[in-house]
Amino acid sequence: MEQLDKQTNVKNRDAAIEYWNLGPEVVARPGNYWRLMGMVWGVPTPQAQRQLCANCGYFNNTPEALEMMEDVPQDKFDADGGGRGYCEKLDFICHNLRACQAWERKDFESEDEEY
């Protein structure tokens, strides 16, 4: 993970909005966003609504990533998206309540597994 600056973040975020359908911009008023993303992913709308940045394999909200993001001031896009996280794939600050076409399932190891 490289150091992130405001200009790079905005450029990459705008590209994610334009080319990867990052959204919804206003989480409380998603319009047809989740239905359309369900069509893109080939899943029912309720499943699309569960495929969030928060549970994407590229979403990094480790203490180190959160510290790196402190150097990038929040703006209007931060206001409605929930907590910040760093998108390892598209190199920008995403938010746990949004999603984009790049979403991939995050796999977790169970702590209950015996070794």
JSON list of N, CA and C in Angstrom, two decimals, residues 25-74:
[
{"chain": "A", "resi": 25, "resn": "GLU", "atom": "N", "xyz": [-24.38, 6.94, -4.51]},
{"chain": "A", "resi": 25, "resn": "GLU", "atom": "CA", "xyz": [-23.81, 8.19, -3.99]},
{"chain": "A", "resi": 25, "resn": "GLU", "atom": "C", "xyz": [-24.45, 8.56, -2.66]},
{"chain": "A", "resi": 26, "resn": "VAL", "atom": "N", "xyz": [-25.80, 8.50, -2.62]},
{"chain": "A", "resi": 26, "resn": "VAL", "atom": "CA", "xyz": [-26.53, 8.76, -1.38]},
{"chain": "A", "resi": 26, "resn": "VAL", "atom": "C", "xyz": [-27.10, 7.41, -0.93]},
{"chain": "A", "resi": 27, "resn": "VAL", "atom": "N", "xyz": [-26.49, 6.86, 0.10]},
{"chain": "A", "resi": 27, "resn": "VAL", "atom": "CA", "xyz": [-26.83, 5.51, 0.55]},
{"chain": "A", "resi": 27, "resn": "VAL", "atom": "C", "xyz": [-28.30, 5.38, 0.95]},
{"chain": "A", "resi": 28, "resn": "ALA", "atom": "N", "xyz": [-28.84, 6.40, 1.58]},
{"chain": "A", "resi": 28, "resn": "ALA", "atom": "CA", "xyz": [-30.23, 6.36, 2.03]},
{"chain": "A", "resi": 28, "resn": "ALA", "atom": "C", "xyz": [-31.24, 6.44, 0.89]},
{"chain": "A", "resi": 29, "resn": "ARG", "atom": "N", "xyz": [-30.79, 6.90, -0.28]},
{"chain": "A", "resi": 29, "resn": "ARG", "atom": "CA", "xyz": [-31.67, 7.01, -1.45]},
{"chain": "A", "resi": 29, "resn": "ARG", "atom": "C", "xyz": [-30.98, 6.36, -2.65]},
{"chain": "A", "resi": 30, "resn": "PRO", "atom": "N", "xyz": [-30.93, 5.03, -2.67]},
{"chain": "A", "resi": 30, "resn": "PRO", "atom": "CA", "xyz": [-30.18, 4.35, -3.73]},
{"chain": "A", "resi": 30, "resn": "PRO", "atom": "C", "xyz": [-30.88, 4.28, -5.08]},
{"chain": "A", "resi": 31, "resn": "GLY", "atom": "N", "xyz": [-32.16, 4.64, -5.13]},
{"chain": "A", "resi": 31, "resn": "GLY", "atom": "CA", "xyz": [-32.89, 4.53, -6.40]},
{"chain": "A", "resi": 31, "resn": "GLY", "atom": "C", "xyz": [-32.82, 3.09, -6.92]},
{"chain": "A", "resi": 32, "resn": "ASN", "atom": "N", "xyz": [-32.48, 2.91, -8.20]},
{"chain": "A", "resi": 32, "resn": "ASN", "atom": "CA", "xyz": [-32.39, 1.58, -8.80]},
{"chain": "A", "resi": 32, "resn": "ASN", "atom": "C", "xyz": [-31.00, 0.96, -8.70]},
{"chain": "A", "resi": 33, "resn": "TYR", "atom": "N", "xyz": [-30.11, 1.58, -7.93]},
{"chain": "A", "resi": 33, "resn": "TYR", "atom": "CA", "xyz": [-28.71, 1.13, -7.90]},
{"chain": "A", "resi": 33, "resn": "TYR", "atom": "C", "xyz": [-28.58, -0.37, -7.62]},
{"chain": "A", "resi": 34, "resn": "TRP", "atom": "N", "xyz": [-29.21, -0.87, -6.56]},
{"chain": "A", "resi": 34, "resn": "TRP", "atom": "CA", "xyz": [-29.01, -2.28, -6.18]},
{"chain": "A", "resi": 34, "resn": "TRP", "atom": "C", "xyz": [-29.65, -3.24, -7.18]},
{"chain": "A", "resi": 35, "resn": "ARG", "atom": "N", "xyz": [-30.77, -2.84, -7.76]},
{"chain": "A", "resi": 35, "resn": "ARG", "atom": "CA", "xyz": [-31.38, -3.69, -8.79]},
{"chain": "A", "resi": 35, "resn": "ARG", "atom": "C", "xyz": [-30.45, -3.80, -10.00]},
{"chain": "A", "resi": 36, "resn": "LEU", "atom": "N", "xyz": [-29.88, -2.67, -10.42]},
{"chain": "A", "resi": 36, "resn": "LEU", "atom": "CA", "xyz": [-28.96, -2.67, -11.56]},
{"chain": "A", "resi": 36, "resn": "LEU", "atom": "C", "xyz": [-27.67, -3.45, -11.25]},
{"chain": "A", "resi": 37, "resn": "MET", "atom": "N", "xyz": [-27.16, -3.29, -10.03]},
{"chain": "A", "resi": 37, "resn": "MET", "atom": "CA", "xyz": [-25.95, -4.05, -9.67]},
{"chain": "A", "resi": 37, "resn": "MET", "atom": "C", "xyz": [-26.27, -5.55, -9.61]},
{"chain": "A", "resi": 38, "resn": "GLY", "atom": "N", "xyz": [-27.44, -5.90, -9.17]},
{"chain": "A", "resi": 38, "resn": "GLY", "atom": "CA", "xyz": [-27.84, -7.30, -9.18]},
{"chain": "A", "resi": 38, "resn": "GLY", "atom": "C", "xyz": [-27.83, -7.85, -10.60]},
{"chain": "A", "resi": 39, "resn": "MET", "atom": "N", "xyz": [-28.29, -7.05, -11.56]},
{"chain": "A", "resi": 39, "resn": "MET", "atom": "CA", "xyz": [-28.27, -7.47, -12.95]},
{"chain": "A", "resi": 39, "resn": "MET", "atom": "C", "xyz": [-26.82, -7.62, -13.44]},
{"chain": "A", "resi": 40, "resn": "VAL", "atom": "N", "xyz": [-25.95, -6.68, -13.08]},
{"chain": "A", "resi": 40, "resn": "VAL", "atom": "CA", "xyz": [-24.54, -6.75, -13.47]},
{"chain": "A", "resi": 40, "resn": "VAL", "atom": "C", "xyz": [-23.88, -8.02, -12.92]},
{"chain": "A", "resi": 41, "resn": "TRP", "atom": "N", "xyz": [-24.13, -8.31, -11.64]},
{"chain": "A", "resi": 41, "resn": "TRP", "atom": "CA", "xyz": [-23.53, -9.46, -10.98]},
{"chain": "A", "resi": 41, "resn": "TRP", "atom": "C", "xyz": [-24.28, -10.77, -11.25]},
{"chain": "A", "resi": 42, "resn": "GLY", "atom": "N", "xyz": [-25.49, -10.68, -11.80]},
{"chain": "A", "resi": 42, "resn": "GLY", "atom": "CA", "xyz": [-26.28, -11.88, -12.04]},
{"chain": "A", "resi": 42, "resn": "GLY", "atom": "C", "xyz": [-26.83, -12.49, -10.76]},
{"chain": "A", "resi": 43, "resn": "VAL", "atom": "N", "xyz": [-27.22, -11.61, -9.82]},
{"chain": "A", "resi": 43, "resn": "VAL", "atom": "CA", "xyz": [-27.77, -12.08, -8.55]},
{"chain": "A", "resi": 43, "resn": "VAL", "atom": "C", "xyz": [-29.06, -11.31, -8.26]},
{"chain": "A", "resi": 44, "resn": "PRO", "atom": "N", "xyz": [-29.93, -11.84, -7.40]},
{"chain": "A", "resi": 44, "resn": "PRO", "atom": "CA", "xyz": [-31.15, -11.11, -7.02]},
{"chain": "A", "resi": 44, "resn": "PRO", "atom": "C", "xyz": [-30.79, -9.82, -6.27]},
{"chain": "A", "resi": 45, "resn": "THR", "atom": "N", "xyz": [-31.67, -8.85, -6.33]},
{"chain": "A", "resi": 45, "resn": "THR", "atom": "CA", "xyz": [-31.46, -7.56, -5.67]},
{"chain": "A", "resi": 45, "resn": "THR", "atom": "C", "xyz": [-31.10, -7.70, -4.19]},
{"chain": "A", "resi": 46, "resn": "PRO", "atom": "N", "xyz": [-31.81, -8.54, -3.41]},
{"chain": "A", "resi": 46, "resn": "PRO", "atom": "CA", "xyz": [-31.44, -8.65, -1.99]},
{"chain": "A", "resi": 46, "resn": "PRO", "atom": "C", "xyz": [-29.99, -9.12, -1.79]},
{"chain": "A", "resi": 47, "resn": "GLN", "atom": "N", "xyz": [-29.51, -10.00, -2.64]},
{"chain": "A", "resi": 47, "resn": "GLN", "atom": "CA", "xyz": [-28.13, -10.44, -2.53]},
{"chain": "A", "resi": 47, "resn": "GLN", "atom": "C", "xyz": [-27.17, -9.31, -2.92]},
{"chain": "A", "resi": 48, "resn": "ALA", "atom": "N", "xyz": [-27.51, -8.56, -3.96]},
{"chain": "A", "resi": 48, "resn": "ALA", "atom": "CA", "xyz": [-26.67, -7.42, -4.36]},
{"chain": "A", "resi": 48, "resn": "ALA", "atom": "C", "xyz": [-26.54, -6.43, -3.21]},
{"chain": "A", "resi": 49, "resn": "GLN", "atom": "N", "xyz": [-27.62, -6.22, -2.46]},
{"chain": "A", "resi": 49, "resn": "GLN", "atom": "CA", "xyz": [-27.59, -5.28, -1.34]},
{"chain": "A", "resi": 49, "resn": "GLN", "atom": "C", "xyz": [-26.67, -5.76, -0.21]},
{"chain": "A", "resi": 50, "resn": "ARG", "atom": "N", "xyz": [-26.32, -7.02, -0.19]},
{"chain": "A", "resi": 50, "resn": "ARG", "atom": "CA", "xyz": [-25.40, -7.55, 0.82]},
{"chain": "A", "resi": 50, "resn": "ARG", "atom": "C", "xyz": [-23.96, -7.54, 0.35]},
{"chain": "A", "resi": 51, "resn": "GLN", "atom": "N", "xyz": [-23.71, -7.27, -0.92]},
{"chain": "A", "resi": 51, "resn": "GLN", "atom": "CA", "xyz": [-22.35, -7.26, -1.48]},
{"chain": "A", "resi": 51, "resn": "GLN", "atom": "C", "xyz": [-21.80, -5.84, -1.39]},
{"chain": "A", "resi": 52, "resn": "LEU", "atom": "N", "xyz": [-21.29, -5.51, -0.23]},
{"chain": "A", "resi": 52, "resn": "LEU", "atom": "CA", "xyz": [-20.83, -4.16, 0.08]},
{"chain": "A", "resi": 52, "resn": "LEU", "atom": "C", "xyz": [-19.31, -4.07, 0.06]},
{"chain": "A", "resi": 53, "resn": "CYS", "atom": "N", "xyz": [-18.81, -2.86, -0.05]},
{"chain": "A", "resi": 53, "resn": "CYS", "atom": "CA", "xyz": [-17.36, -2.67, 0.10]},
{"chain": "A", "resi": 53, "resn": "CYS", "atom": "C", "xyz": [-16.88, -3.28, 1.42]},
{"chain": "A", "resi": 54, "resn": "ALA", "atom": "N", "xyz": [-17.70, -3.18, 2.47]},
{"chain": "A", "resi": 54, "resn": "ALA", "atom": "CA", "xyz": [-17.32, -3.69, 3.78]},
{"chain": "A", "resi": 54, "resn": "ALA", "atom": "C", "xyz": [-16.94, -5.17, 3.77]},
{"chain": "A", "resi": 55, "resn": "ASN", "atom": "N", "xyz": [-17.54, -5.95, 2.86]},
{"chain": "A", "resi": 55, "resn": "ASN", "atom": "CA", "xyz": [-17.21, -7.37, 2.83]},
{"chain": "A", "resi": 55, "resn": "ASN", "atom": "C", "xyz": [-16.57, -7.79, 1.51]},
{"chain": "A", "resi": 56, "resn": "CYS", "atom": "N", "xyz": [-15.95, -6.81, 0.86]},
{"chain": "A", "resi": 56, "resn": "CYS", "atom": "CA", "xyz": [-15.22, -7.07, -0.39]},
{"chain": "A", "resi": 56, "resn": "CYS", "atom": "C", "xyz": [-13.78, -7.46, -0.05]},
{"chain": "A", "resi": 57, "resn": "GLY", "atom": "N", "xyz": [-13.24, -8.36, -0.82]},
{"chain": "A", "resi": 57, "resn": "GLY", "atom": "CA", "xyz": [-11.87, -8.81, -0.62]},
{"chain": "A", "resi": 57, "resn": "GLY", "atom": "C", "xyz": [-10.84, -7.71, -0.81]},
{"chain": "A", "resi": 58, "resn": "TYR", "atom": "N", "xyz": [-11.19, -6.63, -1.48]},
{"chain": "A", "resi": 58, "resn": "TYR", "atom": "CA", "xyz": [-10.24, -5.53, -1.71]},
{"chain": "A", "resi": 58, "resn": "TYR", "atom": "C", "xyz": [-10.32, -4.44, -0.65]},
{"chain": "A", "resi": 59, "resn": "PHE", "atom": "N", "xyz": [-11.29, -4.50, 0.24]},
{"chain": "A", "resi": 59, "resn": "PHE", "atom": "CA", "xyz": [-11.53, -3.46, 1.25]},
{"chain": "A", "resi": 59, "resn": "PHE", "atom": "C", "xyz": [-10.55, -3.63, 2.41]},
{"chain": "A", "resi": 60, "resn": "ASN", "atom": "N", "xyz": [-9.73, -2.63, 2.62]},
{"chain": "A", "resi": 60, "resn": "ASN", "atom": "CA", "xyz": [-8.72, -2.69, 3.68]},
{"chain": "A", "resi": 60, "resn": "ASN", "atom": "C", "xyz": [-9.02, -1.60, 4.70]},
{"chain": "A", "resi": 61, "resn": "ASN", "atom": "N", "xyz": [-9.43, -2.02, 5.89]},
{"chain": "A", "resi": 61, "resn": "ASN", "atom": "CA", "xyz": [-9.67, -1.07, 6.97]},
{"chain": "A", "resi": 61, "resn": "ASN", "atom": "C", "xyz": [-8.82, -1.41, 8.18]},
{"chain": "A", "resi": 62, "resn": "THR", "atom": "N", "xyz": [-7.61, -1.90, 7.91]},
{"chain": "A", "resi": 62, "resn": "THR", "atom": "CA", "xyz": [-6.68, -2.18, 8.99]},
{"chain": "A", "resi": 62, "resn": "THR", "atom": "C", "xyz": [-6.24, -0.87, 9.64]},
{"chain": "A", "resi": 63, "resn": "PRO", "atom": "N", "xyz": [-5.71, -0.92, 10.85]},
{"chain": "A", "resi": 63, "resn": "PRO", "atom": "CA", "xyz": [-5.22, 0.31, 11.48]},
{"chain": "A", "resi": 63, "resn": "PRO", "atom": "C", "xyz": [-4.20, 1.05, 10.61]},
{"chain": "A", "resi": 64, "resn": "GLU", "atom": "N", "xyz": [-3.35, 0.32, 9.91]},
{"chain": "A", "resi": 64, "resn": "GLU", "atom": "CA", "xyz": [-2.35, 0.94, 9.04]},
{"chain": "A", "resi": 64, "resn": "GLU", "atom": "C", "xyz": [-3.02, 1.68, 7.87]},
{"chain": "A", "resi": 65, "resn": "ALA", "atom": "N", "xyz": [-4.03, 1.08, 7.27]},
{"chain": "A", "resi": 65, "resn": "ALA", "atom": "CA", "xyz": [-4.74, 1.72, 6.17]},
{"chain": "A", "resi": 65, "resn": "ALA", "atom": "C", "xyz": [-5.50, 2.95, 6.65]},
{"chain": "A", "resi": 66, "resn": "LEU", "atom": "N", "xyz": [-6.15, 2.83, 7.80]},
{"chain": "A", "resi": 66, "resn": "LEU", "atom": "CA", "xyz": [-6.88, 3.98, 8.35]},
{"chain": "A", "resi": 66, "resn": "LEU", "atom": "C", "xyz": [-5.93, 5.14, 8.66]},
{"chain": "A", "resi": 67, "resn": "GLU", "atom": "N", "xyz": [-4.74, 4.82, 9.15]},
{"chain": "A", "resi": 67, "resn": "GLU", "atom": "CA", "xyz": [-3.75, 5.87, 9.41]},
{"chain": "A", "resi": 67, "resn": "GLU", "atom": "C", "xyz": [-3.33, 6.56, 8.11]},
{"chain": "A", "resi": 68, "resn": "MET", "atom": "N", "xyz": [-3.08, 5.76, 7.05]},
{"chain": "A", "resi": 68, "resn": "MET", "atom": "CA", "xyz": [-2.69, 6.31, 5.77]},
{"chain": "A", "resi": 68, "resn": "MET", "atom": "C", "xyz": [-3.77, 7.26, 5.23]},
{"chain": "A", "resi": 69, "resn": "MET", "atom": "N", "xyz": [-5.02, 6.88, 5.42]},
{"chain": "A", "resi": 69, "resn": "MET", "atom": "CA", "xyz": [-6.13, 7.67, 4.88]},
{"chain": "A", "resi": 69, "resn": "MET", "atom": "C", "xyz": [-6.35, 8.98, 5.63]},
{"chain": "A", "resi": 70, "resn": "GLU", "atom": "N", "xyz": [-5.81, 9.11, 6.84]},
{"chain": "A", "resi": 70, "resn": "GLU", "atom": "CA", "xyz": [-5.96, 10.34, 7.60]},
{"chain": "A", "resi": 70, "resn": "GLU", "atom": "C", "xyz": [-5.37, 11.54, 6.88]},
{"chain": "A", "resi": 71, "resn": "ASP", "atom": "N", "xyz": [-4.38, 11.31, 6.00]},
{"chain": "A", "resi": 71, "resn": "ASP", "atom": "CA", "xyz": [-3.75, 12.39, 5.26]},
{"chain": "A", "resi": 71, "resn": "ASP", "atom": "C", "xyz": [-4.65, 12.94, 4.14]},
{"chain": "A", "resi": 72, "resn": "VAL", "atom": "N", "xyz": [-5.71, 12.22, 3.79]},
{"chain": "A", "resi": 72, "resn": "VAL", "atom": "CA", "xyz": [-6.63, 12.65, 2.74]},
{"chain": "A", "resi": 72, "resn": "VAL", "atom": "C", "xyz": [-7.87, 13.23, 3.42]},
{"chain": "A", "resi": 73, "resn": "PRO", "atom": "N", "xyz": [-8.09, 14.53, 3.29]},
{"chain": "A", "resi": 73, "resn": "PRO", "atom": "CA", "xyz": [-9.24, 15.13, 3.96]},
{"chain": "A", "resi": 73, "resn": "PRO", "atom": "C", "xyz": [-10.56, 14.57, 3.44]},
{"chain": "A", "resi": 74, "resn": "GLN", "atom": "N", "xyz": [-11.52, 14.48, 4.33]},
{"chain": "A", "resi": 74, "resn": "GLN", "atom": "CA", "xyz": [-12.84, 14.01, 3.93]},
{"chain": "A", "resi": 74, "resn": "GLN", "atom": "C", "xyz": [-13.52, 15.07, 3.08]}
]
